[in-house]
Coordinates of C-alpha atoms in Angstrom, one line a residue:
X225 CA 4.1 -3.2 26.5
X226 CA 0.5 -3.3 25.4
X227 CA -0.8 -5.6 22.1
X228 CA -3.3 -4.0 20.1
X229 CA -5.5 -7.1 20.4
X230 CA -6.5 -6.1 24.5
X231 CA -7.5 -2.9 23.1
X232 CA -10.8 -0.8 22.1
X233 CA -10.8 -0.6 18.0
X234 CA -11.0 2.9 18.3
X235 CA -7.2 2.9 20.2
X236 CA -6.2 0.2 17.9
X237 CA -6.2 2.4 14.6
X238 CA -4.5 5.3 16.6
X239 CA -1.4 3.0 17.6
X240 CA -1.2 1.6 14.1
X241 CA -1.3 5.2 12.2
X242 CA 1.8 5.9 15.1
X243 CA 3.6 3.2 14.6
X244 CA 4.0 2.4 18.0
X245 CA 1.9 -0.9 18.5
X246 CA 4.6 -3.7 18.9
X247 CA 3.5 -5.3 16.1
X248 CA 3.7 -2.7 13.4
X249 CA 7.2 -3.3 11.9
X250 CA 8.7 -0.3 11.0
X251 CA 9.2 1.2 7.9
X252 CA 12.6 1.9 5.6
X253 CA 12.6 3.6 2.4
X254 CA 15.7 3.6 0.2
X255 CA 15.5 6.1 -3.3
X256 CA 17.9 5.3 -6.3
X257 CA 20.8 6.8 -7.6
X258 CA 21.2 10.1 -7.9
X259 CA 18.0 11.4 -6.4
X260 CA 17.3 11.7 -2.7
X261 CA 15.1 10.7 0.0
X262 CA 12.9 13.7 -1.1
X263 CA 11.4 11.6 -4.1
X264 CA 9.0 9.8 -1.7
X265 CA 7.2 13.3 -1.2
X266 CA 4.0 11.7 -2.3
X267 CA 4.8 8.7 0.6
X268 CA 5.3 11.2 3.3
X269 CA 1.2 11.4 4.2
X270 CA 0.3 7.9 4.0
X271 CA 3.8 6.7 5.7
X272 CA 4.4 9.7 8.4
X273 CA 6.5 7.5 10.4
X274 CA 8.5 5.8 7.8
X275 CA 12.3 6.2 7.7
X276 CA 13.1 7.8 5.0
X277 CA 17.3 7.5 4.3
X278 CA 19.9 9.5 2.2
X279 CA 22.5 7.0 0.3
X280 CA 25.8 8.3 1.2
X281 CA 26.4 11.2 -0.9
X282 CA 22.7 12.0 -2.1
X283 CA 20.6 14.4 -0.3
X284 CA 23.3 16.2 1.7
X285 CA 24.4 12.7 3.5
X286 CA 28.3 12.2 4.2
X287 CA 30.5 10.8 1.4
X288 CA 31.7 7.7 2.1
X289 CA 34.2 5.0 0.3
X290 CA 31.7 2.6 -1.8
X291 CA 32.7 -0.5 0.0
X292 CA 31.2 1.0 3.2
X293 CA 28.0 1.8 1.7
X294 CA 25.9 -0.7 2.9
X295 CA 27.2 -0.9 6.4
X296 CA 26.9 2.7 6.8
X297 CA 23.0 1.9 5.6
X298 CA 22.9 -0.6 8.0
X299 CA 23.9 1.4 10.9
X300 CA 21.0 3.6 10.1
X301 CA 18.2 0.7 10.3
X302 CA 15.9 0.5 13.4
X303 CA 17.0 -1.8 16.0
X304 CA 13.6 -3.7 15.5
X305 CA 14.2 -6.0 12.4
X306 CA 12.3 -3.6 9.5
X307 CA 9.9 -3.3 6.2
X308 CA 12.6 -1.8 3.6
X309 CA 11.3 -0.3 0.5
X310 CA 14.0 -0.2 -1.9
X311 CA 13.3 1.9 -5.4
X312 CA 16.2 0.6 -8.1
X313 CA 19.8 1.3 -6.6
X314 CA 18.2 0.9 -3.3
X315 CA 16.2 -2.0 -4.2
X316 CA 19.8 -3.5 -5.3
X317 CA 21.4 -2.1 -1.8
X318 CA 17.7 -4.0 -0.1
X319 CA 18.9 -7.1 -0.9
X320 CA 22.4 -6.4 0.0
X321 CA 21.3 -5.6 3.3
X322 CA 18.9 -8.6 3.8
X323 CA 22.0 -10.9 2.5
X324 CA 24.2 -9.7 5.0
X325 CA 22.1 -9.0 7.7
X326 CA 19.2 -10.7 7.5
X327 CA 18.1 -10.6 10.9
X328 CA 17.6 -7.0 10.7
X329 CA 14.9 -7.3 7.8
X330 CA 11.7 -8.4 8.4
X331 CA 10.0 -8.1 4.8
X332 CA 10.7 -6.2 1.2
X333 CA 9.3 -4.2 -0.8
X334 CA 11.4 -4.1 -4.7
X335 CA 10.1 -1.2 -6.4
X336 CA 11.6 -1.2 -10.2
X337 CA 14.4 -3.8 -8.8
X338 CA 16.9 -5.6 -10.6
X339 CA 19.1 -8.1 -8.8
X340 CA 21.7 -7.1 -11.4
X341 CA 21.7 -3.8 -13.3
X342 CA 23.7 -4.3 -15.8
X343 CA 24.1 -7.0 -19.0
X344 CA 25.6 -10.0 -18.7
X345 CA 26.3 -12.9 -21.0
X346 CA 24.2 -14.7 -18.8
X347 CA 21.4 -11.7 -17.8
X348 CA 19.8 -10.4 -21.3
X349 CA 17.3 -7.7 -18.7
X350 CA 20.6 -5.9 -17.8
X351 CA 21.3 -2.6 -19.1
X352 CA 23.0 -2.7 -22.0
X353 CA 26.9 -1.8 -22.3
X354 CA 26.3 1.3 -24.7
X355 CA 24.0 2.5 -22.0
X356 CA 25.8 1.6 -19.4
X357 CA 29.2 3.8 -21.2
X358 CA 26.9 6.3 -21.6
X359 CA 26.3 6.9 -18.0
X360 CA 29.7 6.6 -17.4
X361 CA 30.8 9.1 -19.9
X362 CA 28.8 11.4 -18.7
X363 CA 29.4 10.8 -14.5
X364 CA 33.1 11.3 -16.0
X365 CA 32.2 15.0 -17.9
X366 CA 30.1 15.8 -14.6
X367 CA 27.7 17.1 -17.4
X368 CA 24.8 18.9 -15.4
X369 CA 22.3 17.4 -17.8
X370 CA 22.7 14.4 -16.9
X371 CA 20.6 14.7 -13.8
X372 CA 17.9 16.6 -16.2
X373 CA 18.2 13.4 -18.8
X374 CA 18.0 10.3 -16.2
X375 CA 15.2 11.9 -14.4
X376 CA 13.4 12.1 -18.0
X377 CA 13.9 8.6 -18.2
X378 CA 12.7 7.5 -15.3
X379 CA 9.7 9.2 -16.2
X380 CA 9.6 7.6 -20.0
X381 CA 6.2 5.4 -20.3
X382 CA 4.2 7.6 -18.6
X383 CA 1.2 10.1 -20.0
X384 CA 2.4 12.9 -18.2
X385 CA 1.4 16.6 -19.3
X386 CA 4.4 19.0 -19.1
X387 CA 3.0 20.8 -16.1
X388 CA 2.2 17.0 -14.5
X389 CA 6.2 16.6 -15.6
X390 CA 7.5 20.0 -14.4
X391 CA 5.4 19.6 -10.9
X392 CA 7.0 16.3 -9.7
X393 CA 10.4 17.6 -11.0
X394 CA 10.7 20.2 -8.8
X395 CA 8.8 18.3 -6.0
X396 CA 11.0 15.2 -6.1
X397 CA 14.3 16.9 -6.8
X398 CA 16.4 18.1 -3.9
X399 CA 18.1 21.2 -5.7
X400 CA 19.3 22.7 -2.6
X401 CA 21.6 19.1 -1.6
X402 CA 22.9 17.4 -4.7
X403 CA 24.4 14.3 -5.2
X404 CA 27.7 14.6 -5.0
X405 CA 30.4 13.8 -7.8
X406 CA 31.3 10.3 -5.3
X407 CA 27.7 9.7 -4.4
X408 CA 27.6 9.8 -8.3
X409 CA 30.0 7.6 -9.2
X410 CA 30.2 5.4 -6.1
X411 CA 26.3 4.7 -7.2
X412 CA 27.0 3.9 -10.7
X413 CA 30.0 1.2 -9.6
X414 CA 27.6 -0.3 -7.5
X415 CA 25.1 -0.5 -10.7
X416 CA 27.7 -2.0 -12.5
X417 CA 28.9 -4.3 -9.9
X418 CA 26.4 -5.8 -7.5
X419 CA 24.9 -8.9 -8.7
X420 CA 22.4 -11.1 -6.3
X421 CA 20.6 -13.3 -8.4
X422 CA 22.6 -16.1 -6.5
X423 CA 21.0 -15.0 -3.1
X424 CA 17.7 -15.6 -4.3
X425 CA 17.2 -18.7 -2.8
X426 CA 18.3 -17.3 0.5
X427 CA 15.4 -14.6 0.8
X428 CA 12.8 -16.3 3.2
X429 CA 11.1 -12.9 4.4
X430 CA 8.1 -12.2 2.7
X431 CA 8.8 -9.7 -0.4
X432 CA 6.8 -7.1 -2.4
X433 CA 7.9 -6.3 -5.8
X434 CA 6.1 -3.4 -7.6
X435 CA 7.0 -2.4 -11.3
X436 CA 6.0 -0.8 -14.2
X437 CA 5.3 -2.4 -17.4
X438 CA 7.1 0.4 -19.6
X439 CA 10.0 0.9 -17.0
X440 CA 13.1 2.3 -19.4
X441 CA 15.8 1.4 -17.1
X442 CA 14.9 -1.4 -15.2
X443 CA 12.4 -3.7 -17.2
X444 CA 9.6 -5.3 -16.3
X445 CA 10.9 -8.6 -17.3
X446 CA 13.5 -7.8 -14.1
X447 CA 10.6 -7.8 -12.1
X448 CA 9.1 -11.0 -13.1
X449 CA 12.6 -12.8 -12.8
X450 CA 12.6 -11.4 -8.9
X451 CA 9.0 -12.9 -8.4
X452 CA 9.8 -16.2 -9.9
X453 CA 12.8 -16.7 -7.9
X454 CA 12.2 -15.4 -4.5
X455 CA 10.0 -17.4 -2.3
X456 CA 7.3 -15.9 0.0
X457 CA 6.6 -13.0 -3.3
X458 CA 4.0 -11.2 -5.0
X459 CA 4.3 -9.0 -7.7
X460 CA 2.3 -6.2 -8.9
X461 CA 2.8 -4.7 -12.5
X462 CA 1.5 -1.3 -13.1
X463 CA 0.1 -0.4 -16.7
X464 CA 1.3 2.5 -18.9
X465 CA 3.9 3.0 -16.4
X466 CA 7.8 3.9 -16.4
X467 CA 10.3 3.7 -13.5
X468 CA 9.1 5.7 -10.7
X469 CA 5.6 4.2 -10.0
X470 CA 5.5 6.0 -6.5
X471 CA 5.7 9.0 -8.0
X472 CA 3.2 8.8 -11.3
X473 CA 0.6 6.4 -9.7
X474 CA 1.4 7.4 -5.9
X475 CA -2.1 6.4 -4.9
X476 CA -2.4 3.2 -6.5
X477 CA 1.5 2.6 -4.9
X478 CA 0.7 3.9 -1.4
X479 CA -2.7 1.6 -1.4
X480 CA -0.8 -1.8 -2.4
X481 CA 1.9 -1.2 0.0
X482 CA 0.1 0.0 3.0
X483 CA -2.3 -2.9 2.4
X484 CA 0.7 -5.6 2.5
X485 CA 2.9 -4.2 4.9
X486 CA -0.3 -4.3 7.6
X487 CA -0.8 -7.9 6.6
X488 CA 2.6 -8.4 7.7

């Protein structure tokens, strides 16, 4: 195979925007729960060649039983250990992955991460239990607000217009392949359940975490934890922002993580 360093400059930059220079690691995104892969819409110019996954039961992928989820992720990862770009429930299933198989992982990228979702004696950033049985009650109704409410949310702490608002909800929105009632509730057990702050110590790859400072689900604070406590991080906060940074500030996002992922 060729290196890009015994090539013209020129041929350099066309490997690189490919993807097919050895050293370019390739690229994973993961979306949260209850949306699909199509919320990186705004990622799909800078990032052609990215991978962008479905979590089982979003976006018109399989159900599966929610103790499988993360191998069935797995089975989906390049051969050639990978950059994953996890956004909230798929920052959560990042680190699952890089826990259990870290040799398939070659960096991170937390995007509005927790490495536990919901409140615990000992974890005040979690979501709260009244929250938290909200959610549930509502997963349990199969209310079709809720989808309309949680993607309000995530876009709570941002100076959007309503046309700005309407635009990216029916860009980011697959309305054609909705989750399905067991991606739904498979993702929201997995909120509730998955806790890695105790793998912290174990994360040697180097890691990316990008927040918002007015995230309403995940909060900043989260973020900081996650910087603090894995080695080989950096962290960049976003102002006046809310949970999907990629979405609101796309540019800003595209630009820090295309500038650390080809210093990798």
């Amino acid at each position: 195979m060729y290196s890009c360093n015994s090539w013209p400059e020129f041929l350099c930059l066309v490997l690189l925007a490919s993807g097919e220079d050895d050293a370019v690691k390739p690229l994973v995104f993961l979306h949260g729960w209850a949306q699909s892969q199509q919320v990186w819409h705004k990622q799909r110019d800078s990032f052609p060649n990215a991978l962008y996954l479905n979590l089982p039961g979003h976006g018109g992928a399989d159900d599966v039983p929610v103790d499988h989820w993360i191998d069935e992720l797995a089975q989906q990862l390049p051969e050639k250990p990978c950059v994953l770009a996890g956004w909230s429930l798929g920052g959560i299933l990042a680190l699952a992955l890089t826990s259990r198989f870290p040799e398939r992982i070659a960096a991170l990228a937390l995007i509005s991460t927790t490495p536990c979702f919901r409140r615990r004696l000992d974890w005040q950033p979690g979501c709260d239990e009244r929250q938290f049985a909200e959610f549930e009650a509502a997963v349990a109704s199969k209310s079709p607000r809720l989808l309309n409410r949680f993607f309000a949310l995530m876009l709570h702490g941002d100076a959007l217009s309503r046309s700005d608002y309407n635009a990216l909800a029916k860009q980011a929105v697959d309305r054609q392949q909705p989750v399905s009632a067991a991606g739904l509730s498979g993702g929201l057990e997995l909120l509730g359940a998955l806790d890695y702050r105790h793998a912290m110590a174990d994360i040697a790859v180097p890691t990316l975490i990008l927040h918002g400072e007015a995230d309403a689900i995940v909060s900043a604070e989260s973020g900081r934890w996650l910087a603090e406590s894995i080695q080989h991080s950096q962290m960049q906060l976003f102002p006046a922002c809310g949970h999907a940074i990629f979405m609101t500030q796309s540019e800003k996002f595209n630009q820090y993580l295309s500038n650390w992922w080809s210093s990798l």
